[in-house]
XYZ file of C-alpha atoms in Angstrom:
201
model
C 20.530 24.504 -27.872
C 16.881 23.464 -28.212
C 17.659 20.253 -26.311
C 19.319 22.242 -23.509
C 16.322 24.581 -23.304
C 13.973 21.584 -23.144
C 16.050 20.028 -20.328
C 15.942 23.298 -18.372
C 12.166 23.465 -18.792
C 11.847 19.907 -17.466
C 14.048 20.636 -14.444
C 12.108 23.841 -13.725
C 8.798 21.954 -13.993
C 9.991 19.217 -11.631
C 11.417 21.727 -9.131
C 8.108 23.631 -8.968
C 6.219 20.353 -8.482
C 8.549 19.307 -5.651
C 8.170 22.725 -3.988
C 4.359 22.619 -4.296
C 4.247 19.101 -2.850
C 6.433 20.110 0.118
C 4.251 23.184 0.680
C 1.220 20.888 0.623
C 2.748 18.562 3.228
C 3.630 21.491 5.515
C 0.135 22.974 5.089
C -1.464 19.617 5.944
C 0.692 19.350 9.089
C -0.430 22.840 10.101
C -4.067 21.813 9.647
C -4.648 23.885 6.488
C -6.183 21.028 4.506
C -7.708 23.099 1.676
C -4.419 24.880 0.996
C -2.603 21.538 1.111
C -5.026 19.978 -1.360
C -4.614 22.928 -3.761
C -0.804 22.594 -3.654
C -0.933 18.823 -4.157
C -3.375 19.195 -7.050
C -1.216 21.785 -8.850
C 1.842 19.517 -8.566
C -0.163 16.405 -9.465
C -1.521 18.010 -12.628
C 2.109 18.652 -13.643
C 2.669 14.875 -13.506
C 4.512 14.632 -10.151
C 3.771 11.146 -8.784
C 4.250 11.971 -5.072
C 1.691 14.758 -5.375
C -0.664 12.490 -7.344
C -0.498 10.028 -4.462
C -1.217 12.825 -1.969
C -4.214 14.005 -4.012
C -5.464 10.407 -3.957
C -5.181 10.382 -0.150
C -7.067 13.686 0.076
C -9.921 12.355 -2.056
C -9.990 9.000 -0.236
C -10.215 10.578 3.234
C -12.015 13.817 2.353
C -9.191 16.076 3.531
C -9.241 19.535 1.953
C -11.843 18.389 -0.569
C -14.983 16.295 -0.834
C -14.504 12.556 -0.332
C -14.549 10.879 -3.754
C -13.268 7.314 -4.100
C -13.444 7.363 -7.890
C -11.178 10.417 -8.062
C -8.904 8.873 -5.423
C -8.603 5.782 -7.624
C -7.810 7.953 -10.656
C -4.925 9.731 -8.906
C -3.614 6.527 -7.329
C -3.626 5.010 -10.828
C -1.644 7.985 -12.179
C 0.986 7.678 -9.430
C 1.090 3.872 -9.678
C 1.829 4.114 -13.412
C 4.956 6.106 -12.420
C 6.018 3.210 -10.135
C 5.056 4.936 -6.843
C 4.998 1.867 -4.520
C 2.444 3.086 -1.962
C 0.176 4.251 -4.793
C 0.470 0.777 -6.324
C -0.773 -0.680 -3.022
C -3.609 1.849 -2.652
C -4.707 1.498 -6.285
C -4.686 -2.295 -5.964
C -6.968 -2.057 -2.915
C -9.213 0.352 -4.834
C -9.425 -2.066 -7.777
C -10.355 -4.975 -5.517
C -13.096 -3.014 -3.745
C -14.473 -0.403 -6.160
C -12.708 -0.554 -9.507
C -14.293 -0.676 -12.954
C -14.118 -3.584 -15.381
C -14.583 -7.318 -14.999
C -13.756 -8.846 -11.604
C -11.112 -11.135 -13.148
C -9.293 -8.253 -14.884
C -9.409 -6.095 -11.757
C -8.204 -8.996 -9.613
C -5.323 -9.805 -11.973
C -4.180 -6.175 -12.225
C -4.495 -5.685 -8.443
C -2.340 -8.734 -7.666
C 0.327 -7.520 -10.116
C 0.377 -4.094 -8.418
C 0.493 -5.672 -4.947
C 3.436 -7.841 -6.016
C 5.294 -4.740 -7.283
C 4.565 -2.792 -4.080
C 5.631 -5.755 -1.917
C 8.882 -6.083 -3.869
C 9.499 -2.368 -3.207
C 9.217 -3.054 0.541
C 5.677 -1.822 1.253
C 4.765 -3.748 4.429
C 1.006 -3.322 3.904
C 1.270 -4.972 0.473
C 3.346 -7.843 1.874
C 0.804 -8.427 4.661
C -2.137 -8.232 2.263
C -0.551 -10.711 -0.156
C 0.364 -13.054 2.689
C -3.255 -13.355 3.808
C -4.499 -13.327 0.204
C -2.338 -16.319 -0.777
C -3.128 -18.189 2.445
C -6.900 -17.762 2.193
C -7.519 -17.435 -1.551
C -9.811 -19.664 -3.592
C -6.692 -21.637 -4.577
C -4.399 -21.222 -1.547
C -0.667 -20.972 -2.212
C 0.552 -21.437 1.332
C 4.306 -21.263 0.697
C 3.926 -18.032 -1.226
C 1.645 -16.666 1.478
C 4.130 -17.513 4.228
C 6.932 -15.802 2.289
C 4.986 -12.525 2.251
C 3.823 -12.877 5.861
C 7.449 -13.308 6.970
C 8.505 -10.240 4.972
C 5.788 -8.145 6.625
C 6.510 -9.599 10.076
C 10.211 -8.802 9.684
C 9.206 -5.230 8.812
C 7.431 -4.993 12.174
C 3.837 -5.907 11.292
C 2.400 -7.551 14.429
C -0.646 -9.002 12.641
C 1.573 -10.771 10.096
C 3.753 -12.074 12.945
C 0.576 -13.544 14.474
C -0.307 -15.222 11.150
C 3.198 -16.714 10.964
C 2.540 -18.189 14.421
C -0.681 -19.725 13.098
C 1.293 -21.267 10.216
C 3.713 -22.920 12.635
C 0.933 -24.036 14.983
C -1.126 -25.630 12.195
C 1.715 -26.750 9.924
C 0.774 -24.518 6.979
C 3.656 -24.317 4.455
C 6.066 -25.367 7.248
C 6.563 -28.331 9.526
C 4.324 -27.994 12.586
C 6.403 -26.535 15.416
C 4.606 -25.368 18.575
C 7.737 -23.835 20.120
C 8.226 -21.699 16.998
C 4.516 -20.819 17.004
C 4.813 -19.642 20.624
C 7.848 -17.531 19.771
C 5.940 -15.729 17.009
C 2.816 -15.322 19.182
C 4.929 -13.805 21.970
C 6.587 -11.342 19.593
C 3.222 -10.387 18.116
C 1.628 -9.994 21.565
C 4.559 -7.851 22.742
C 3.884 -5.568 19.766
C 0.277 -5.190 20.953
C -1.596 -7.793 18.901
C -4.781 -8.834 20.737
C -5.294 -12.083 18.793
C -1.782 -13.220 19.716
C -2.431 -12.494 23.404
C -5.649 -14.519 23.258
C -3.875 -17.370 21.478
C -1.176 -17.452 24.155
C -3.820 -17.640 26.902
C -5.503 -20.497 25.035
């Protein structure tokens, strides 16, 4: 009986958190940022990862509350620890730019989080890793191309442009100008300025 009561409490807690998060989203859409932030915060403090991510966004962009990157990082970290993929991406970016601790530790943790977010299909993480592995201190071009292709296939025009560069310069693939042109054209059609300039060149 105690176990059943505990389960009911958990379900009730989760349901309230979901409702608060939805109310926060609707309030944000209606332009009531302070109300939205309050709803997100109440749900986040109950441990709901989607709300924790939303609180992180509010703190990062100063919506409904004062802008505070440290608090944004804290809430992204909370959501990322619950395997929220977009929070993993955002927290990784926070670690690379502002995070505490030694640069090596932050870098290592950030790459791990980016890998997890990319595996979950987060295009921004795939694109970031693609460029990171291509241009890092110890470039891993094949790995970089793999992530660039994933992001490009998810519709990221900038990554499609970078894939074109790989084919034009023979990075991680055999040089193939026709294939480079194909990727540049697709990227340019999606609005990428660099790809348009490359095609003119």
